[in-house]
């Protein structure tokens, strides 16, 4: 397991800097400073300190359904009694795992596997599954359309106007995308290289990327601009929700009447606690990753928010005990 960072070492200014970067991980420091109420130098210094401590990381994230870079499969995993953490450690080091959480409820772990094609996905799930001897059962759910993504989440720590100012115009709600019926477009070799580098450091300067990749600055800048303008490349800030005042992190697994799925998805996507929400296959056809300030809020949430969804047939909640991996990266856990 990774080491822990005490919550009390994060102050309000740190949280505002994180909130601004969650709205746009590549926002200019001048804009970040304006919204968090400090100087550019201080904002940069706070970011650097948080990043060096492993508390925060800005990464570039590809929208897989718009490219030919792969597809994901959410898997609910039950582990052998007493071996859940051992299994989690084995899964966390897999380069095929994008997201991993230890949870309570009808599953022990939630794992997001990413594969380039069906053959590779079958190999992952049925032939080379890490820790297979520690697993008692699995249930795979394919996300087929996103209603909202983690890149669109607003922490609520800054004024509503901050999102309009900081976010690029290309970052539109997944609900409003007009290209769902278009075939995914393959990335060029340079675009793949740029995306891979930004997955490690979303705020890397163009000059740094060009030098490390062996390309001209103008070529790298154009490749990055193409990806951003097409909405294929988005930037998100990885941080434990607890540090931002959200002590309850969980996933909802919903069965919705098929003809009400779009309406239910749009309605739940608007809730401020929704970080990710997608239509899926299987007995749960609407799956979401959520946060709330307190666990006690779950009672009203399940009755007033989930209970009010059109076409609701059944629901399940898996509460996170620890989220070990976000967007490919191991996380420093807060206490």
Tab-separated table of C-alpha atoms in Angstrom:
chain	number	residue	atom	x	y	z
A	1	UNK	CA	0.000	0.000	0.000
A	2	UNK	CA	1.098	3.587	-0.558
A	3	UNK	CA	1.996	5.873	2.335
A	4	UNK	CA	-0.542	8.222	3.849
A	5	UNK	CA	-0.801	12.018	3.851
A	6	UNK	CA	-2.501	13.666	6.826
A	7	UNK	CA	-5.517	15.733	5.847
A	8	UNK	CA	-4.592	18.577	8.173
A	9	UNK	CA	-1.564	19.384	5.999
A	10	UNK	CA	-3.931	20.552	3.240
A	11	UNK	CA	-5.284	24.066	3.823
A	12	UNK	CA	-8.052	26.054	2.140
A	13	UNK	CA	-5.731	27.640	-0.412
A	14	UNK	CA	-4.446	24.198	-1.418
A	15	UNK	CA	-8.043	23.047	-1.876
A	16	UNK	CA	-8.885	26.039	-4.060
A	17	UNK	CA	-5.824	25.391	-6.237
A	18	UNK	CA	-6.885	21.764	-6.591
A	19	UNK	CA	-10.451	22.842	-7.409
A	20	UNK	CA	-9.243	25.182	-10.159
A	21	UNK	CA	-7.068	22.461	-11.683
A	22	UNK	CA	-9.958	20.013	-11.543
A	23	UNK	CA	-11.882	22.422	-13.766
A	24	UNK	CA	-8.957	22.534	-16.187
A	25	UNK	CA	-5.700	20.776	-15.433
A	26	UNK	CA	-3.837	22.937	-17.980
A	27	UNK	CA	-5.401	26.255	-17.013
A	28	UNK	CA	-2.889	29.148	-17.143
A	29	UNK	CA	-1.479	30.038	-13.743
A	30	UNK	CA	-2.756	33.586	-14.185
A	31	UNK	CA	-6.344	32.275	-14.378
A	32	UNK	CA	-5.829	29.838	-11.503
A	33	UNK	CA	-4.421	32.620	-9.328
A	34	UNK	CA	-7.328	34.931	-10.129
A	35	UNK	CA	-9.944	32.386	-8.995
A	36	UNK	CA	-8.140	31.117	-5.908
A	37	UNK	CA	-7.233	34.577	-4.637
A	38	UNK	CA	-3.446	34.480	-4.628
A	39	UNK	CA	-0.445	35.292	-6.816
A	40	UNK	CA	0.706	33.188	-9.758
A	41	UNK	CA	3.939	32.388	-7.933
A	42	UNK	CA	2.093	31.155	-4.852
A	43	UNK	CA	-0.352	29.072	-6.890
A	44	UNK	CA	2.529	27.404	-8.731
A	45	UNK	CA	4.434	26.821	-5.517
A	46	UNK	CA	1.406	25.213	-3.847
A	47	UNK	CA	0.849	22.946	-6.870
A	48	UNK	CA	4.488	21.894	-6.966
A	49	UNK	CA	4.502	21.065	-3.246
A	50	UNK	CA	1.304	19.013	-3.511
A	51	UNK	CA	2.611	17.146	-6.539
A	52	UNK	CA	5.981	16.394	-4.951
A	53	UNK	CA	4.219	14.935	-1.898
A	54	UNK	CA	2.120	12.720	-4.175
A	55	UNK	CA	-1.141	14.290	-3.002
A	56	UNK	CA	-2.116	15.643	-6.413
A	57	UNK	CA	-1.451	14.753	-10.023
A	58	UNK	CA	-2.701	16.367	-13.244
A	59	UNK	CA	-3.013	13.912	-16.122
A	60	UNK	CA	-4.209	13.886	-19.687
A	61	UNK	CA	-6.983	11.383	-20.313
A	62	UNK	CA	-8.139	10.064	-23.683
A	63	UNK	CA	-11.816	9.541	-24.460
A	64	UNK	CA	-11.529	5.929	-25.596
A	65	UNK	CA	-14.862	5.817	-27.429
A	66	UNK	CA	-13.652	8.552	-29.792
A	67	UNK	CA	-10.412	6.787	-30.680
A	68	UNK	CA	-9.195	3.298	-31.492
A	69	UNK	CA	-7.023	3.226	-28.397
A	70	UNK	CA	-9.134	0.608	-26.598
A	71	UNK	CA	-12.261	0.028	-24.547
A	72	UNK	CA	-12.939	-0.489	-20.859
A	73	UNK	CA	-14.682	-3.125	-18.795
A	74	UNK	CA	-15.773	-2.506	-15.193
A	75	UNK	CA	-15.470	-5.699	-13.178
A	76	UNK	CA	-17.035	-6.355	-9.788
A	77	UNK	CA	-14.748	-8.809	-8.015
A	78	UNK	CA	-15.315	-10.976	-4.960
A	79	UNK	CA	-12.148	-12.189	-3.240
A	80	UNK	CA	-11.418	-15.165	-1.072
A	81	UNK	CA	-12.168	-14.305	2.585
A	82	UNK	CA	-9.343	-12.298	4.110
A	83	UNK	CA	-7.425	-11.960	0.823
A	84	UNK	CA	-9.034	-8.852	-0.669
A	85	UNK	CA	-6.090	-6.531	0.021
A	86	UNK	CA	-3.588	-9.063	-1.314
A	87	UNK	CA	-5.629	-9.282	-4.487
A	88	UNK	CA	-5.892	-5.494	-4.713
A	89	UNK	CA	-2.093	-5.165	-4.535
A	90	UNK	CA	-1.667	-7.637	-7.394
A	91	UNK	CA	-4.252	-5.911	-9.557
A	92	UNK	CA	-2.925	-2.418	-8.828
A	93	UNK	CA	0.431	-3.114	-10.503
A	94	UNK	CA	-1.189	-4.339	-13.720
A	95	UNK	CA	-0.684	-1.893	-16.624
A	96	UNK	CA	-4.120	-2.948	-17.900
A	97	UNK	CA	-5.924	-1.596	-14.804
A	98	UNK	CA	-7.019	2.029	-15.049
A	99	UNK	CA	-9.084	2.273	-11.844
A	100	UNK	CA	-9.204	0.151	-8.688
A	101	UNK	CA	-11.185	0.505	-5.475
A	102	UNK	CA	-11.608	-1.639	-2.368
A	103	UNK	CA	-15.312	-1.525	-1.516
A	104	UNK	CA	-18.017	-2.883	0.745
A	105	UNK	CA	-21.276	-4.431	-0.389
A	106	UNK	CA	-21.950	-7.076	-3.023
A	107	UNK	CA	-18.340	-6.849	-4.275
A	108	UNK	CA	-14.926	-6.556	-2.647
A	109	UNK	CA	-13.128	-4.743	-5.466
A	110	UNK	CA	-14.131	-2.655	-8.453
A	111	UNK	CA	-11.622	-2.857	-11.304
A	112	UNK	CA	-11.576	-0.991	-14.622
A	113	UNK	CA	-9.663	-2.986	-17.234
A	114	UNK	CA	-8.702	-1.390	-20.551
A	115	UNK	CA	-7.890	-3.513	-23.614
A	116	UNK	CA	-7.190	-2.677	-27.233
A	117	UNK	CA	-9.662	-5.230	-28.609
A	118	UNK	CA	-11.942	-8.131	-27.653
A	119	UNK	CA	-9.161	-10.688	-27.960
A	120	UNK	CA	-6.989	-8.785	-25.499
A	121	UNK	CA	-9.953	-8.314	-23.135
A	122	UNK	CA	-10.651	-12.061	-23.160
A	123	UNK	CA	-7.013	-12.740	-22.350
A	124	UNK	CA	-7.134	-10.327	-19.415
A	125	UNK	CA	-10.360	-11.625	-17.921
A	126	UNK	CA	-10.165	-15.346	-18.669
A	127	UNK	CA	-6.527	-16.333	-19.194
A	128	UNK	CA	-4.120	-13.896	-17.525
A	129	UNK	CA	-6.271	-12.328	-14.793
A	130	UNK	CA	-3.893	-11.157	-12.022
A	131	UNK	CA	-4.531	-12.877	-8.686
A	132	UNK	CA	-6.982	-15.350	-10.212
A	133	UNK	CA	-6.331	-17.833	-7.384
A	134	UNK	CA	-7.611	-15.235	-4.894
A	135	UNK	CA	-10.887	-14.564	-6.758
A	136	UNK	CA	-14.158	-16.361	-6.053
A	137	UNK	CA	-16.360	-14.591	-8.619
A	138	UNK	CA	-16.463	-11.719	-11.105
A	139	UNK	CA	-19.142	-9.735	-12.908
A	140	UNK	CA	-18.137	-7.691	-15.941
A	141	UNK	CA	-20.010	-4.586	-17.056
A	142	UNK	CA	-19.149	-2.833	-20.330
A	143	UNK	CA	-19.701	0.935	-20.345
A	144	UNK	CA	-21.199	1.784	-23.724
A	145	UNK	CA	-21.854	5.517	-23.385
A	146	UNK	CA	-20.882	8.202	-20.884
A	147	UNK	CA	-23.361	10.727	-19.550
A	148	UNK	CA	-20.612	12.615	-17.738
A	149	UNK	CA	-16.932	12.035	-17.033
A	150	UNK	CA	-14.525	12.835	-14.220
A	151	UNK	CA	-13.070	15.665	-16.309
A	152	UNK	CA	-16.430	17.447	-16.102
A	153	UNK	CA	-16.769	17.187	-12.316
A	154	UNK	CA	-16.883	20.444	-10.360
A	155	UNK	CA	-15.744	20.220	-6.737
A	156	UNK	CA	-18.049	23.099	-5.766
A	157	UNK	CA	-15.221	24.879	-3.949
A	158	UNK	CA	-15.070	27.783	-6.408
A	159	UNK	CA	-17.843	30.043	-7.764
A	160	UNK	CA	-19.899	28.618	-10.610
A	161	UNK	CA	-18.421	31.237	-12.950
A	162	UNK	CA	-14.974	29.672	-12.535
A	163	UNK	CA	-15.926	26.670	-14.675
A	164	UNK	CA	-17.033	28.873	-17.566
A	165	UNK	CA	-13.802	30.870	-17.380
A	166	UNK	CA	-11.298	28.054	-16.845
A	167	UNK	CA	-12.656	25.222	-18.959
A	168	UNK	CA	-11.946	24.995	-22.692
A	169	UNK	CA	-14.953	25.369	-24.976
A	170	UNK	CA	-14.332	21.864	-26.358
A	171	UNK	CA	-15.103	20.294	-22.963
A	172	UNK	CA	-18.820	19.809	-23.513
A	173	UNK	CA	-21.090	17.574	-21.481
A	174	UNK	CA	-21.088	13.981	-22.712
A	175	UNK	CA	-24.894	14.160	-22.774
A	176	UNK	CA	-24.721	16.844	-25.439
A	177	UNK	CA	-22.172	15.251	-27.730
A	178	UNK	CA	-23.285	15.042	-31.348
A	179	UNK	CA	-20.747	12.481	-32.529
A	180	UNK	CA	-21.938	9.323	-30.817
A	181	UNK	CA	-22.836	7.687	-34.131
A	182	UNK	CA	-19.509	8.533	-35.765
A	183	UNK	CA	-16.844	5.855	-36.086
A	184	UNK	CA	-13.842	6.316	-33.756
A	185	UNK	CA	-10.835	7.914	-35.392
A	186	UNK	CA	-7.345	6.475	-35.064
A	187	UNK	CA	-4.686	8.760	-33.627
A	188	UNK	CA	-1.556	9.605	-35.574
A	189	UNK	CA	1.765	8.373	-34.243
A	190	UNK	CA	2.633	11.807	-32.866
A	191	UNK	CA	-0.789	12.189	-31.268
A	192	UNK	CA	-0.295	8.845	-29.518
A	193	UNK	CA	3.113	9.934	-28.231
A	194	UNK	CA	1.794	13.273	-26.986
A	195	UNK	CA	-1.190	11.632	-25.265
A	196	UNK	CA	1.066	9.044	-23.597
A	197	UNK	CA	3.404	11.744	-22.274
A	198	UNK	CA	0.520	13.858	-20.958
A	199	UNK	CA	-0.922	10.802	-19.209
A	200	UNK	CA	2.148	11.018	-16.955
A	201	UNK	CA	2.212	14.813	-16.543
A	202	UNK	CA	-0.770	16.778	-17.810
A	203	UNK	CA	0.921	20.125	-17.201
A	204	UNK	CA	4.131	19.316	-19.065
A	205	UNK	CA	5.213	22.282	-21.188
A	206	UNK	CA	5.237	21.935	-24.955
A	207	UNK	CA	8.988	22.597	-25.026
A	208	UNK	CA	9.564	19.775	-22.537
A	209	UNK	CA	7.346	17.386	-24.508
A	210	UNK	CA	9.057	18.249	-27.788
A	211	UNK	CA	12.503	17.665	-26.311
A	212	UNK	CA	11.586	14.324	-24.700
A	213	UNK	CA	9.697	13.062	-27.776
A	214	UNK	CA	12.223	14.264	-30.333
A	215	UNK	CA	9.777	16.425	-32.299
A	216	UNK	CA	9.485	20.130	-33.031
A	217	UNK	CA	7.576	22.339	-30.618
A	218	UNK	CA	5.214	23.442	-33.380
A	219	UNK	CA	4.407	19.831	-34.300
A	220	UNK	CA	3.740	18.845	-30.688
A	221	UNK	CA	1.627	21.949	-30.100
A	222	UNK	CA	-0.497	21.258	-33.173
A	223	UNK	CA	-1.004	17.611	-32.186
A	224	UNK	CA	-2.077	18.607	-28.688
A	225	UNK	CA	-4.419	21.309	-29.988
A	226	UNK	CA	-6.066	18.835	-32.372
A	227	UNK	CA	-6.726	16.365	-29.567
A	228	UNK	CA	-8.105	19.030	-27.238
A	229	UNK	CA	-10.276	20.753	-29.856
A	230	UNK	CA	-11.814	17.435	-30.917
A	231	UNK	CA	-12.609	16.681	-27.275
A	232	UNK	CA	-10.497	13.525	-27.405
A	233	UNK	CA	-7.935	14.655	-24.828
A	234	UNK	CA	-9.145	15.977	-21.497
A	235	UNK	CA	-7.289	16.895	-18.330
A	236	UNK	CA	-8.225	15.848	-14.844
A	237	UNK	CA	-6.731	16.305	-11.411
A	238	UNK	CA	-6.245	13.155	-9.386
A	239	UNK	CA	-6.703	13.671	-5.655
A	240	UNK	CA	-8.375	11.843	-2.789
A	241	UNK	CA	-11.939	13.217	-2.427
A	242	UNK	CA	-11.466	13.255	1.360
A	243	UNK	CA	-8.968	16.095	0.955
A	244	UNK	CA	-11.692	18.182	-0.686
A	245	UNK	CA	-14.280	17.500	2.017
A	246	UNK	CA	-15.973	14.442	0.479
A	247	UNK	CA	-15.758	11.600	2.987
A	248	UNK	CA	-18.169	9.282	1.156
A	249	UNK	CA	-16.937	7.877	-2.152
A	250	UNK	CA	-19.035	5.151	-3.725
A	251	UNK	CA	-20.400	3.612	-6.888
A	252	UNK	CA	-24.041	3.132	-7.796
A	253	UNK	CA	-25.210	0.188	-9.897
A	254	UNK	CA	-28.700	0.729	-11.262
A	255	UNK	CA	-31.181	-1.273	-13.285
A	256	UNK	CA	-33.339	1.110	-15.317
A	257	UNK	CA	-36.181	0.357	-17.707
A	258	UNK	CA	-34.575	0.532	-21.175
A	259	UNK	CA	-36.891	3.222	-22.525
A	260	UNK	CA	-36.155	5.435	-19.497
A	261	UNK	CA	-32.389	4.969	-19.451
A	262	UNK	CA	-31.487	8.191	-21.275
A	263	UNK	CA	-33.784	10.288	-19.071
A	264	UNK	CA	-32.471	8.677	-15.881
A	265	UNK	CA	-28.877	9.129	-16.995
A	266	UNK	CA	-29.299	12.799	-17.806
A	267	UNK	CA	-31.063	13.420	-14.498
A	268	UNK	CA	-28.422	11.720	-12.350
A	269	UNK	CA	-25.548	13.276	-14.320
A	270	UNK	CA	-26.708	16.714	-13.153
A	271	UNK	CA	-26.260	15.856	-9.462
A	272	UNK	CA	-23.190	17.685	-8.049
A	273	UNK	CA	-21.878	14.484	-6.478
A	274	UNK	CA	-21.661	12.618	-9.799
A	275	UNK	CA	-18.051	12.236	-10.955
A	276	UNK	CA	-18.738	9.671	-13.665
A	277	UNK	CA	-21.917	8.132	-15.054
A	278	UNK	CA	-22.314	5.736	-17.945
A	279	UNK	CA	-24.843	3.504	-19.646
A	280	UNK	CA	-23.732	-0.110	-19.486
A	281	UNK	CA	-24.511	-3.675	-20.430
A	282	UNK	CA	-25.705	-6.414	-18.093
A	283	UNK	CA	-28.156	-6.387	-15.190
A	284	UNK	CA	-26.892	-2.931	-14.206
A	285	UNK	CA	-27.391	-0.647	-17.194
A	286	UNK	CA	-26.486	2.626	-15.436
A	287	UNK	CA	-23.251	2.826	-13.442
A	288	UNK	CA	-21.856	5.829	-11.609
A	289	UNK	CA	-18.914	6.946	-9.467
A	290	UNK	CA	-20.101	9.396	-6.809
A	291	UNK	CA	-18.999	11.457	-3.809
A	292	UNK	CA	-20.872	13.037	-0.894
A	293	UNK	CA	-19.640	15.064	2.097
A	294	UNK	CA	-20.591	12.411	4.687
A	295	UNK	CA	-21.616	8.771	4.767
A	296	UNK	CA	-24.771	9.766	6.605
A	297	UNK	CA	-25.782	11.645	3.430
A	298	UNK	CA	-26.204	8.297	1.701
A	299	UNK	CA	-29.606	7.718	3.320
A	300	UNK	CA	-31.188	10.811	1.803
A	301	UNK	CA	-29.247	10.317	-1.433
A	302	UNK	CA	-30.577	6.813	-2.012
A	303	UNK	CA	-34.137	7.785	-1.116
A	304	UNK	CA	-34.393	11.252	-2.688
A	305	UNK	CA	-31.951	11.055	-5.619
A	306	UNK	CA	-31.791	7.402	-6.644
A	307	UNK	CA	-35.407	6.769	-5.644
A	308	UNK	CA	-36.589	9.624	-7.860
A	309	UNK	CA	-34.994	8.338	-11.059
A	310	UNK	CA	-37.454	7.473	-13.826
A	311	UNK	CA	-37.750	3.782	-14.622
A	312	UNK	CA	-35.771	2.570	-11.591
A	313	UNK	CA	-36.060	-1.209	-11.145
A	314	UNK	CA	-33.270	-2.016	-8.677
A	315	UNK	CA	-30.142	-0.431	-7.196
A	316	UNK	CA	-26.926	-1.394	-5.457
A	317	UNK	CA	-24.263	0.737	-3.739
A	318	UNK	CA	-20.619	-0.210	-3.222
A	319	UNK	CA	-18.950	2.108	-0.707
A	320	UNK	CA	-15.238	2.750	-1.194
A	321	UNK	CA	-12.952	1.873	1.681
A	322	UNK	CA	-9.913	2.888	-0.369
A	323	UNK	CA	-9.371	3.947	-3.961
A	324	UNK	CA	-5.967	2.642	-4.936
A	325	UNK	CA	-5.767	3.718	-8.562
A	326	UNK	CA	-7.256	6.589	-10.575
A	327	UNK	CA	-6.651	7.022	-14.298
A	328	UNK	CA	-3.727	4.522	-14.313
A	329	UNK	CA	-1.925	6.044	-11.305
A	330	UNK	CA	-1.479	4.723	-7.771
A	331	UNK	CA	-2.797	7.177	-5.208
A	332	UNK	CA	-1.471	8.468	-1.900
A	333	UNK	CA	-4.152	7.648	0.641
A	334	UNK	CA	-5.450	10.327	3.005
A	335	UNK	CA	-6.350	9.771	6.656
